[in-house]
PDB file of C-alpha atoms in Angstrom:
ATOM      1  CA  MET A   1      -0.001   0.007   0.011  1.00 62.00           C
ATOM      2  CA  LYS A   2       1.206   3.508  -0.760  1.00 79.00           C
ATOM      3  CA  ASN A   3       2.311   5.640   2.184  1.00 95.00           C
ATOM      4  CA  ARG A   4      -0.625   8.005   2.739  1.00 97.00           C
ATOM      5  CA  ILE A   5       1.269  10.787   4.431  1.00 98.00           C
ATOM      6  CA  ASP A   6       3.942  10.807   1.766  1.00 98.00           C
ATOM      7  CA  LEU A   7       1.209  11.095  -0.874  1.00 98.00           C
ATOM      8  CA  ALA A   8      -0.423  13.983   0.982  1.00 98.00           C
ATOM      9  CA  LYS A   9       2.957  15.723   1.281  1.00 98.00           C
ATOM     10  CA  ARG A  10       3.534  15.301  -2.443  1.00 98.00           C
ATOM     11  CA  SER A  11       0.177  16.907  -3.187  1.00 98.00           C
ATOM     12  CA  LEU A  12       0.948  19.748  -0.780  1.00 98.00           C
ATOM     13  CA  THR A  13       4.203  20.355  -2.630  1.00 98.00           C
ATOM     14  CA  GLY A  14       2.168  20.582  -5.837  1.00 98.00           C
ATOM     15  CA  ILE A  15      -0.144  23.090  -4.179  1.00 98.00           C
ATOM     16  CA  ALA A  16       2.842  25.174  -3.024  1.00 98.00           C
ATOM     17  CA  ILE A  17       4.484  25.193  -6.467  1.00 98.00           C
ATOM     18  CA  GLY A  18       1.241  26.101  -8.217  1.00 98.00           C
ATOM     19  CA  ASP A  19       0.473  28.758  -5.614  1.00 98.00           C
ATOM     20  CA  ALA A  20       3.904  30.438  -5.890  1.00 98.00           C
ATOM     21  CA  PHE A  21       3.977  30.063  -9.667  1.00 98.00           C
ATOM     22  CA  GLY A  22       0.550  31.676 -10.077  1.00 98.00           C
ATOM     23  CA  ASP A  23       1.285  34.410  -7.580  1.00 98.00           C
ATOM     24  CA  SER A  24       4.367  35.473  -9.563  1.00 98.00           C
ATOM     25  CA  PHE A  25       2.051  36.549 -12.409  1.00 98.00           C
ATOM     26  CA  PHE A  26       0.385  39.302 -10.386  1.00 97.00           C
ATOM     27  CA  ARG A  27       2.321  42.018 -12.181  1.00 96.00           C
ATOM     28  CA  GLU A  28       1.699  44.907 -14.562  1.00 96.00           C
ATOM     29  CA  ARG A  29      -0.339  43.758 -17.541  1.00 95.00           C
ATOM     30  CA  ALA A  30       2.490  44.299 -20.062  1.00 96.00           C
ATOM     31  CA  ILE A  31       4.905  42.194 -18.000  1.00 96.00           C
ATOM     32  CA  VAL A  32       2.364  39.383 -17.616  1.00 97.00           C
ATOM     33  CA  GLU A  33       1.482  39.347 -21.303  1.00 96.00           C
ATOM     34  CA  SER A  34       5.148  39.224 -22.270  1.00 97.00           C
ATOM     35  CA  ALA A  35       5.854  36.484 -19.734  1.00 97.00           C
ATOM     36  CA  LEU A  36       3.003  34.326 -21.039  1.00 97.00           C
ATOM     37  CA  GLU A  37       3.898  34.881 -24.669  1.00 96.00           C
ATOM     38  CA  ASN A  38       7.582  34.076 -24.130  1.00 96.00           C
ATOM     39  CA  ARG A  39       7.154  31.439 -21.427  1.00 96.00           C
ATOM     40  CA  PHE A  40       9.181  32.994 -18.677  1.00 96.00           C
ATOM     41  CA  ILE A  41       8.265  33.466 -15.039  1.00 97.00           C
ATOM     42  CA  PRO A  42       8.407  37.084 -13.823  1.00 95.00           C
ATOM     43  CA  GLU A  43      11.105  37.645 -11.210  1.00 92.00           C
ATOM     44  CA  THR A  44       9.837  35.992  -8.055  1.00 93.00           C
ATOM     45  CA  GLU A  45      10.916  34.673  -4.683  1.00 95.00           C
ATOM     46  CA  TRP A  46       8.770  31.555  -5.213  1.00 97.00           C
ATOM     47  CA  ARG A  47       6.896  32.444  -2.054  1.00 97.00           C
ATOM     48  CA  TYR A  48       3.508  30.840  -1.524  1.00 98.00           C
ATOM     49  CA  THR A  49       0.353  32.465  -0.159  1.00 97.00           C
ATOM     50  CA  ASP A  50      -2.541  31.614   2.137  1.00 97.00           C
ATOM     51  CA  ASP A  51      -3.549  28.824  -0.282  1.00 98.00           C
ATOM     52  CA  THR A  52      -0.597  26.726   0.884  1.00 98.00           C
ATOM     53  CA  ILE A  53      -0.558  27.965   4.465  1.00 98.00           C
ATOM     54  CA  MET A  54      -4.164  26.849   4.942  1.00 98.00           C
ATOM     55  CA  ALA A  55      -3.380  23.431   3.480  1.00 98.00           C
ATOM     56  CA  ILE A  56      -0.654  22.763   6.058  1.00 98.00           C
ATOM     57  CA  PRO A  57      -3.039  22.288   9.022  1.00 98.00           C
ATOM     58  CA  LEU A  58      -4.946  19.687   7.015  1.00 98.00           C
ATOM     59  CA  LEU A  59      -1.743  17.704   6.628  1.00 98.00           C
ATOM     60  CA  LYS A  60      -0.900  18.100  10.307  1.00 98.00           C
ATOM     61  CA  SER A  61      -4.346  16.822  11.231  1.00 98.00           C
ATOM     62  CA  LEU A  62      -3.879  13.775   9.013  1.00 98.00           C
ATOM     63  CA  GLU A  63      -0.478  13.143  10.599  1.00 98.00           C
ATOM     64  CA  LEU A  64      -1.802  13.434  14.162  1.00 98.00           C
ATOM     65  CA  TYR A  65      -5.321  11.972  13.866  1.00 98.00           C
ATOM     66  CA  GLY A  66      -5.540  10.139  10.551  1.00 98.00           C
ATOM     67  CA  GLU A  67      -8.508  12.339   9.655  1.00 98.00           C
ATOM     68  CA  ILE A  68      -9.677  15.944   9.676  1.00 98.00           C
ATOM     69  CA  ASN A  69     -10.080  17.059  13.282  1.00 98.00           C
ATOM     70  CA  GLN A  70     -12.078  20.242  12.761  1.00 97.00           C
ATOM     71  CA  ASP A  71     -11.279  21.802  16.167  1.00 95.00           C
ATOM     72  CA  PHE A  72      -7.553  21.225  15.672  1.00 96.00           C
ATOM     73  CA  VAL A  73      -7.579  22.571  12.106  1.00 97.00           C
ATOM     74  CA  ALA A  74      -9.581  25.677  13.057  1.00 96.00           C
ATOM     75  CA  ASP A  75      -7.099  26.476  15.824  1.00 95.00           C
ATOM     76  CA  GLN A  76      -4.162  25.933  13.465  1.00 96.00           C
ATOM     77  CA  PHE A  77      -5.747  28.219  10.864  1.00 96.00           C
ATOM     78  CA  ALA A  78      -5.993  30.987  13.451  1.00 95.00           C
ATOM     79  CA  GLN A  79      -2.496  30.476  14.818  1.00 96.00           C
ATOM     80  CA  ASN A  80      -0.849  30.433  11.398  1.00 97.00           C
ATOM     81  CA  PHE A  81      -2.706  33.582  10.425  1.00 96.00           C
ATOM     82  CA  LEU A  82      -1.317  35.356  13.518  1.00 95.00           C
ATOM     83  CA  LYS A  83       2.198  34.231  12.580  1.00 96.00           C
ATOM     84  CA  ASP A  84       2.014  36.094   9.279  1.00 95.00           C
ATOM     85  CA  ARG A  85      -1.092  38.056   8.260  1.00 95.00           C
ATOM     86  CA  HIS A  86       0.421  39.248   4.973  1.00 94.00           C
ATOM     87  CA  ARG A  87       0.037  36.163   2.802  1.00 94.00           C
ATOM     88  CA  GLY A  88      -2.903  37.106   0.684  1.00 92.00           C
ATOM     89  CA  TYR A  89      -5.771  36.348   3.028  1.00 92.00           C
ATOM     90  CA  GLY A  90      -9.008  38.021   1.930  1.00 86.00           C
ATOM     91  CA  PRO A  91     -10.706  40.623   4.176  1.00 86.00           C
ATOM     92  CA  SER A  92     -13.465  38.225   5.253  1.00 85.00           C
ATOM     93  CA  MET A  93     -10.901  35.593   6.192  1.00 91.00           C
ATOM     94  CA  HIS A  94      -8.991  38.167   8.243  1.00 89.00           C
ATOM     95  CA  ARG A  95     -12.127  38.781  10.303  1.00 89.00           C
ATOM     96  CA  LYS A  96     -13.046  35.125  10.520  1.00 90.00           C
ATOM     97  CA  LEU A  97      -9.626  33.904  11.711  1.00 91.00           C
ATOM     98  CA  LEU A  98      -9.396  36.691  14.304  1.00 89.00           C
ATOM     99  CA  GLU A  99     -12.809  35.570  15.595  1.00 87.00           C
ATOM    100  CA  PHE A 100     -11.594  31.965  15.638  1.00 87.00           C
ATOM    101  CA  ASP A 101      -8.706  32.985  17.848  1.00 77.00           C
ATOM    102  CA  ALA A 102     -10.916  35.065  20.120  1.00 81.00           C
ATOM    103  CA  ASN A 103     -13.763  32.675  20.903  1.00 76.00           C
ATOM    104  CA  LYS A 104     -12.932  29.291  19.333  1.00 73.00           C
ATOM    105  CA  ASN A 105     -16.540  28.749  18.126  1.00 89.00           C
ATOM    106  CA  TRP A 106     -15.553  28.145  14.525  1.00 91.00           C
ATOM    107  CA  LEU A 107     -18.809  26.423  13.559  1.00 89.00           C
ATOM    108  CA  GLU A 108     -21.007  29.343  14.580  1.00 91.00           C
ATOM    109  CA  ILE A 109     -18.634  31.757  12.834  1.00 90.00           C
ATOM    110  CA  SER A 110     -18.524  29.713   9.638  1.00 93.00           C
ATOM    111  CA  LYS A 111     -22.304  29.311   9.474  1.00 90.00           C
ATOM    112  CA  SER A 112     -22.937  32.971  10.125  1.00 87.00           C
ATOM    113  CA  SER A 113     -20.986  34.261   7.121  1.00 82.00           C
ATOM    114  CA  PHE A 114     -22.961  36.094   4.468  1.00 81.00           C
ATOM    115  CA  ASN A 115     -26.160  36.466   6.468  1.00 81.00           C
ATOM    116  CA  GLY A 116     -26.251  32.865   7.550  1.00 84.00           C
ATOM    117  CA  THR A 117     -25.658  31.202   4.170  1.00 86.00           C
ATOM    118  CA  GLY A 118     -21.979  30.483   4.809  1.00 91.00           C
ATOM    119  CA  SER A 119     -19.176  31.475   2.464  1.00 93.00           C
ATOM    120  CA  MET A 120     -19.169  30.038  -1.057  1.00 96.00           C
ATOM    121  CA  GLY A 121     -15.631  31.292  -1.614  1.00 95.00           C
ATOM    122  CA  ASN A 122     -12.848  29.243  -3.184  1.00 96.00           C
ATOM    123  CA  GLY A 123     -10.837  28.992   0.034  1.00 95.00           C
ATOM    124  CA  SER A 124     -11.750  25.417   0.904  1.00 97.00           C
ATOM    125  CA  ALA A 125     -11.116  24.135  -2.610  1.00 98.00           C
ATOM    126  CA  MET A 126      -7.654  25.692  -2.813  1.00 98.00           C
ATOM    127  CA  ARG A 127      -6.297  23.700   0.110  1.00 98.00           C
ATOM    128  CA  VAL A 128      -8.071  20.319  -0.121  1.00 98.00           C
ATOM    129  CA  ALA A 129      -6.187  18.310  -2.767  1.00 98.00           C
ATOM    130  CA  LEU A 130      -3.984  16.553  -0.245  1.00 98.00           C
ATOM    131  CA  ILE A 131      -7.042  14.956   1.394  1.00 98.00           C
ATOM    132  CA  GLY A 132      -7.783  13.236  -1.889  1.00 98.00           C
ATOM    133  CA  ALA A 133      -4.165  12.029  -2.056  1.00 98.00           C
ATOM    134  CA  TYR A 134      -4.348  10.657   1.488  1.00 98.00           C
ATOM    135  CA  PHE A 135      -7.656   8.784   1.129  1.00 98.00           C
ATOM    136  CA  TYR A 136      -7.114   7.916  -2.566  1.00 98.00           C
ATOM    137  CA  ASP A 137      -8.498   4.384  -2.245  1.00 96.00           C
ATOM    138  CA  ASP A 138     -11.804   5.307  -0.598  1.00 98.00           C
ATOM    139  CA  LEU A 139     -13.808   7.932  -2.482  1.00 98.00           C
ATOM    140  CA  SER A 140     -16.598   7.968   0.102  1.00 98.00           C
ATOM    141  CA  LYS A 141     -14.020   8.836   2.751  1.00 98.00           C
ATOM    142  CA  VAL A 142     -12.557  11.508   0.473  1.00 98.00           C
ATOM    143  CA  THR A 143     -16.014  13.056   0.144  1.00 98.00           C
ATOM    144  CA  GLU A 144     -16.644  12.985   3.899  1.00 98.00           C
ATOM    145  CA  GLN A 145     -13.279  14.427   4.873  1.00 98.00           C
ATOM    146  CA  ALA A 146     -13.322  17.120   2.170  1.00 98.00           C
ATOM    147  CA  LYS A 147     -16.708  18.238   3.476  1.00 98.00           C
ATOM    148  CA  LEU A 148     -15.386  18.388   7.032  1.00 98.00           C
ATOM    149  CA  SER A 149     -12.401  20.454   5.916  1.00 98.00           C
ATOM    150  CA  SER A 150     -14.623  22.935   4.101  1.00 98.00           C
ATOM    151  CA  GLU A 151     -17.160  23.405   6.888  1.00 97.00           C
ATOM    152  CA  ILE A 152     -14.549  25.003   9.152  1.00 97.00           C
ATOM    153  CA  THR A 153     -14.471  28.200   7.101  1.00 96.00           C
ATOM    154  CA  HIS A 154     -16.842  27.674   4.128  1.00 96.00           C
ATOM    155  CA  TYR A 155     -20.138  26.123   5.193  1.00 96.00           C
ATOM    156  CA  ASN A 156     -21.995  26.914   1.951  1.00 96.00           C
ATOM    157  CA  ASN A 157     -22.982  24.038  -0.347  1.00 97.00           C
ATOM    158  CA  GLU A 158     -21.160  25.544  -3.332  1.00 97.00           C
ATOM    159  CA  ALA A 159     -17.881  25.720  -1.407  1.00 98.00           C
ATOM    160  CA  ILE A 160     -18.349  22.207  -0.100  1.00 98.00           C
ATOM    161  CA  ALA A 161     -19.073  20.968  -3.619  1.00 98.00           C
ATOM    162  CA  GLY A 162     -15.883  22.648  -4.817  1.00 98.00           C
ATOM    163  CA  ALA A 163     -13.791  21.014  -2.083  1.00 98.00           C
ATOM    164  CA  ILE A 164     -15.265  17.599  -2.819  1.00 98.00           C
ATOM    165  CA  SER A 165     -14.685  17.833  -6.556  1.00 98.00           C
ATOM    166  CA  VAL A 166     -11.026  18.840  -6.118  1.00 98.00           C
ATOM    167  CA  ALA A 167     -10.398  16.098  -3.560  1.00 98.00           C
ATOM    168  CA  ILE A 168     -12.041  13.440  -5.744  1.00 98.00           C
ATOM    169  CA  ALA A 169     -10.038  14.630  -8.753  1.00 98.00           C
ATOM    170  CA  THR A 170      -6.826  14.251  -6.728  1.00 98.00           C
ATOM    171  CA  ALA A 171      -7.766  10.834  -5.372  1.00 98.00           C
ATOM    172  CA  LEU A 172      -8.296   9.513  -8.872  1.00 98.00           C
ATOM    173  CA  CYS A 173      -4.947  10.912 -10.011  1.00 97.00           C
ATOM    174  CA  THR A 174      -3.255   9.365  -7.003  1.00 97.00           C
ATOM    175  CA  LYS A 175      -4.814   5.958  -7.517  1.00 94.00           C
ATOM    176  CA  SER A 176      -3.609   5.616 -11.099  1.00 84.00           C
ATOM    177  CA  ASN A 177      -1.410   7.597 -13.468  1.00 73.00           C
ATOM    178  CA  GLU A 178      -2.937   5.792 -16.431  1.00 80.00           C
ATOM    179  CA  LEU A 179      -6.237   7.621 -16.377  1.00 85.00           C
ATOM    180  CA  ASN A 180      -8.938   7.849 -18.984  1.00 93.00           C
ATOM    181  CA  LYS A 181      -9.830  11.535 -18.798  1.00 96.00           C
ATOM    182  CA  GLU A 182     -13.493  10.890 -19.575  1.00 97.00           C
ATOM    183  CA  VAL A 183     -13.825   8.394 -16.705  1.00 97.00           C
ATOM    184  CA  TRP A 184     -11.900  10.812 -14.489  1.00 98.00           C
ATOM    185  CA  LEU A 185     -14.305  13.661 -15.210  1.00 98.00           C
ATOM    186  CA  ASP A 186     -17.450  11.483 -15.028  1.00 98.00           C
ATOM    187  CA  THR A 187     -16.412  10.229 -11.593  1.00 98.00           C
ATOM    188  CA  ILE A 188     -15.811  13.773 -10.320  1.00 98.00           C
ATOM    189  CA  ILE A 189     -19.262  14.762 -11.567  1.00 98.00           C
ATOM    190  CA  ASP A 190     -20.855  11.729  -9.916  1.00 98.00           C
ATOM    191  CA  PHE A 191     -19.404  12.591  -6.521  1.00 98.00           C
ATOM    192  CA  THR A 192     -19.954  16.356  -6.677  1.00 98.00           C
ATOM    193  CA  PRO A 193     -23.122  17.446  -4.821  1.00 98.00           C
ATOM    194  CA  GLU A 194     -25.898  19.123  -6.780  1.00 97.00           C
ATOM    195  CA  SER A 195     -24.851  22.732  -7.216  1.00 97.00           C
ATOM    196  CA  ASP A 196     -24.156  25.448  -9.745  1.00 97.00           C
ATOM    197  CA  LEU A 197     -20.583  24.267  -9.605  1.00 98.00           C
ATOM    198  CA  LYS A 198     -21.543  20.750 -10.676  1.00 98.00           C
ATOM    199  CA  TYR A 199     -23.459  22.176 -13.632  1.00 97.00           C
ATOM    200  CA  LYS A 200     -20.384  24.106 -14.721  1.00 98.00           C
ATOM    201  CA  ILE A 201     -18.112  21.064 -14.357  1.00 98.00           C
ATOM    202  CA  LYS A 202     -20.432  19.226 -16.738  1.00 98.00           C
ATOM    203  CA  LYS A 203     -19.693  21.918 -19.354  1.00 98.00           C
ATOM    204  CA  ILE A 204     -16.025  20.878 -19.458  1.00 98.00           C
ATOM    205  CA  LYS A 205     -16.667  18.062 -21.932  1.00 95.00           C
ATOM    206  CA  HIS A 206     -18.083  20.521 -24.414  1.00 97.00           C
ATOM    207  CA  LEU A 207     -15.146  22.950 -24.216  1.00 98.00           C
ATOM    208  CA  PRO A 208     -12.315  21.592 -26.400  1.00 97.00           C
ATOM    209  CA  LYS A 209      -8.640  22.113 -25.743  1.00 97.00           C
ATOM    210  CA  SER A 210      -8.464  24.134 -28.976  1.00 97.00           C
ATOM    211  CA  TYR A 211     -10.701  26.900 -27.634  1.00 97.00           C
ATOM    212  CA  ASP A 212      -9.098  30.222 -26.793  1.00 96.00           C
ATOM    213  CA  ILE A 213      -8.579  30.512 -23.027  1.00 97.00           C
ATOM    214  CA  ARG A 214     -10.720  33.664 -23.029  1.00 96.00           C
ATOM    215  CA  THR A 215     -13.659  31.591 -24.285  1.00 97.00           C
ATOM    216  CA  ILE A 216     -13.045  29.099 -21.478  1.00 98.00           C
ATOM    217  CA  VAL A 217     -13.012  31.916 -18.932  1.00 98.00           C
ATOM    218  CA  THR A 218     -16.325  33.252 -20.276  1.00 98.00           C
ATOM    219  CA  ALA A 219     -17.889  29.812 -19.823  1.00 98.00           C
ATOM    220  CA  LEU A 220     -16.246  28.680 -16.565  1.00 98.00           C
ATOM    221  CA  GLY A 221     -14.787  31.745 -14.866  1.00 98.00           C
ATOM    222  CA  ASN A 222     -11.227  32.242 -13.637  1.00 98.00           C
ATOM    223  CA  GLY A 223     -11.646  32.991  -9.947  1.00 97.00           C
ATOM    224  CA  THR A 224     -12.093  36.730 -10.319  1.00 97.00           C
ATOM    225  CA  LYS A 225     -15.241  36.502  -8.179  1.00 96.00           C
ATOM    226  CA  MET A 226     -13.305  34.313  -5.703  1.00 95.00           C
ATOM    227  CA  LEU A 227     -16.231  31.895  -5.572  1.00 97.00           C
ATOM    228  CA  ALA A 228     -15.880  28.120  -5.707  1.00 98.00           C
ATOM    229  CA  GLN A 229     -18.117  27.909  -8.773  1.00 98.00           C
ATOM    230  CA  ASP A 230     -16.047  30.632 -10.483  1.00 97.00           C
ATOM    231  CA  THR A 231     -12.727  28.964  -9.728  1.00 98.00           C
ATOM    232  CA  VAL A 232     -12.844  25.154  -9.562  1.00 98.00           C
ATOM    233  CA  PRO A 233     -14.338  24.500 -13.049  1.00 98.00           C
ATOM    234  CA  VAL A 234     -11.529  26.261 -14.954  1.00 98.00           C
ATOM    235  CA  ALA A 235      -8.942  24.433 -12.829  1.00 98.00           C
ATOM    236  CA  LEU A 236     -10.547  21.093 -13.590  1.00 98.00           C
ATOM    237  CA  TRP A 237     -10.781  21.995 -17.298  1.00 98.00           C
ATOM    238  CA  ASN A 238      -7.029  22.500 -17.356  1.00 98.00           C
ATOM    239  CA  VAL A 239      -6.274  19.216 -15.591  1.00 98.00           C
ATOM    240  CA  TYR A 240      -8.727  17.406 -17.874  1.00 98.00           C
ATOM    241  CA  HIS A 241      -6.900  18.599 -21.000  1.00 98.00           C
ATOM    242  CA  TYR A 242      -3.371  18.356 -19.518  1.00 97.00           C
ATOM    243  CA  LEU A 243      -3.781  15.297 -17.306  1.00 96.00           C
ATOM    244  CA  GLY A 244      -0.351  14.108 -16.194  1.00 95.00           C
ATOM    245  CA  ASP A 245       1.469  17.132 -17.613  1.00 96.00           C
ATOM    246  CA  PHE A 246       2.151  19.242 -14.532  1.00 97.00           C
ATOM    247  CA  GLU A 247       4.151  22.012 -16.216  1.00 97.00           C
ATOM    248  CA  GLU A 248       1.867  22.513 -19.194  1.00 97.00           C
ATOM    249  CA  SER A 249      -1.253  22.507 -17.058  1.00 98.00           C
ATOM    250  CA  LEU A 250       0.135  25.351 -14.933  1.00 98.00           C
ATOM    251  CA  TRP A 251       1.183  27.468 -17.912  1.00 98.00           C
ATOM    252  CA  ASN A 252      -2.280  27.118 -19.414  1.00 98.00           C
ATOM    253  CA  THR A 253      -4.020  27.752 -16.091  1.00 98.00           C
ATOM    254  CA  VAL A 254      -2.128  30.966 -15.395  1.00 98.00           C
ATOM    255  CA  SER A 255      -2.985  32.217 -18.885  1.00 98.00           C
ATOM    256  CA  ALA A 256      -6.628  32.428 -17.692  1.00 98.00           C
ATOM    257  CA  LEU A 257      -5.443  35.148 -15.250  1.00 98.00           C
ATOM    258  CA  GLY A 258      -8.043  35.934 -12.547  1.00 97.00           C
ATOM    259  CA  ASP A 259      -7.291  34.435  -9.126  1.00 97.00           C
ATOM    260  CA  ARG A 260      -4.216  32.813 -10.605  1.00 98.00           C
ATOM    261  CA  ASP A 261      -2.438  31.752  -7.403  1.00 98.00           C
ATOM    262  CA  THR A 262      -5.564  29.827  -6.358  1.00 98.00           C
ATOM    263  CA  THR A 263      -6.387  28.230  -9.705  1.00 98.00           C
ATOM    264  CA  CYS A 264      -2.757  27.171 -10.079  1.00 98.00           C
ATOM    265  CA  ALA A 265      -2.620  25.860  -6.496  1.00 98.00           C
ATOM    266  CA  ILE A 266      -5.655  23.680  -7.220  1.00 98.00           C
ATOM    267  CA  VAL A 267      -4.205  22.396 -10.498  1.00 98.00           C
ATOM    268  CA  GLY A 268      -0.785  21.820  -8.893  1.00 98.00           C
ATOM    269  CA  GLY A 269      -2.201  19.813  -6.006  1.00 98.00           C
ATOM    270  CA  ILE A 270      -4.215  17.571  -8.340  1.00 98.00           C
ATOM    271  CA  ASN A 271      -1.894  17.093 -11.291  1.00 98.00           C
ATOM    272  CA  MET A 272       1.217  16.531  -9.180  1.00 98.00           C
ATOM    273  CA  MET A 273      -0.228  13.143  -8.293  1.00 97.00           C
ATOM    274  CA  CYS A 274      -0.329  11.697 -11.807  1.00 95.00           C
ATOM    275  CA  SER A 275       2.598  13.538 -13.421  1.00 95.00           C
ATOM    276  CA  GLU A 276       5.908  11.804 -14.005  1.00 92.00           C
ATOM    277  CA  GLU A 277       8.935  13.505 -12.456  1.00 90.00           C
ATOM    278  CA  SER A 278      10.034  14.688 -15.885  1.00 90.00           C
ATOM    279  CA  LYS A 279       6.822  16.729 -16.130  1.00 91.00           C
ATOM    280  CA  VAL A 280       7.567  18.597 -12.895  1.00 96.00           C
ATOM    281  CA  PRO A 281      10.418  21.086 -13.438  1.00 97.00           C
ATOM    282  CA  LYS A 282      13.084  20.276 -10.872  1.00 97.00           C
ATOM    283  CA  GLN A 283      14.019  23.942 -10.564  1.00 96.00           C
ATOM    284  CA  TRP A 284      10.453  24.801  -9.571  1.00 98.00           C
ATOM    285  CA  GLU A 285      10.497  22.117  -6.928  1.00 96.00           C
ATOM    286  CA  ASN A 286      13.888  23.269  -5.631  1.00 97.00           C
ATOM    287  CA  ASP A 287      13.117  26.994  -5.656  1.00 97.00           C
ATOM    288  CA  VAL A 288       9.637  27.059  -4.108  1.00 98.00           C
ATOM    289  CA  GLU A 289       9.467  28.099  -0.450  1.00 97.00           C
ATOM    290  CA  LYS A 290       9.681  24.937   1.637  1.00 97.00           C
ATOM    291  CA  TRP A 291       6.437  24.371   3.537  1.00 98.00           C
ATOM    292  CA  ASN A 292       8.007  21.641   5.681  1.00 97.00           C
ATOM    293  CA  GLU A 293      10.666  24.057   6.962  1.00 97.00           C
ATOM    294  CA  SER A 294       8.241  26.907   7.631  1.00 97.00           C
ATOM    295  CA  ILE A 295       6.919  28.400  10.835  1.00 97.00           C
ATOM    296  CA  PHE A 296       3.487  27.211   9.742  1.00 98.00           C
ATOM    297  CA  TYR A 297       4.400  23.515   9.868  1.00 97.00           C
ATOM    298  CA  LYS A 298       6.778  23.301  12.822  1.00 86.00           C
TER     299      LYS A 298
END
């Protein structure tokens, strides 16, 4: 049997690379356009954002408990935020994590967001891939644990659907690197709860690889709204068409612009698990900020 923690760590490394890669493209428009056209990464420190930092507590929970312990993860979210608040957290997450630290009632806080509907943001989808890697051989468990991980900060059904779809996608990639992309996508759809997000994932089959990325963004979004249903579908479209090709999937994902650190983090966490080493640039892996040496993991 594959070592579960090692698999989760591999996925987390994919999240970190995608996160830092995407974040490096938040530059002046002319610089970004030139970088995309000429395939070079704008000068960067390869420093990841909250996408990776919020994935680390999920890994720590799996290491300590073998599952997602919501109380532990919520506390870790708050503590890591206090260690460094300048990692790209959104304003609503700033407020939420400060409230977590103050009164510890994460469930009440999560449910109360957006007038009681819970947040449908992309924050739970961006961090969840490693759960799919860990529970790769039990898709029901993947679904359950992804839902638990989302509820801590994003209680809304759309956010939960986004987290589940990303985790299932990763589990399938982890289980086999000889995937039929149609079966891969059909399985994701089957496990994704009824939602606007599920409807958009179904569109992926009808959006060929040959389409201009701007057309794909019009149909699926690119994370500009920072909603799960505006973010996850375009990430899955890119993995679907570049399954097993880590580098190419990230270049195509970042060309969609939008919330590019998050879309790339999602793609990186999924596609790392079915990409051969030759498809993952060694320099990227060497240069990215090391999550396992960070203050957020120790």
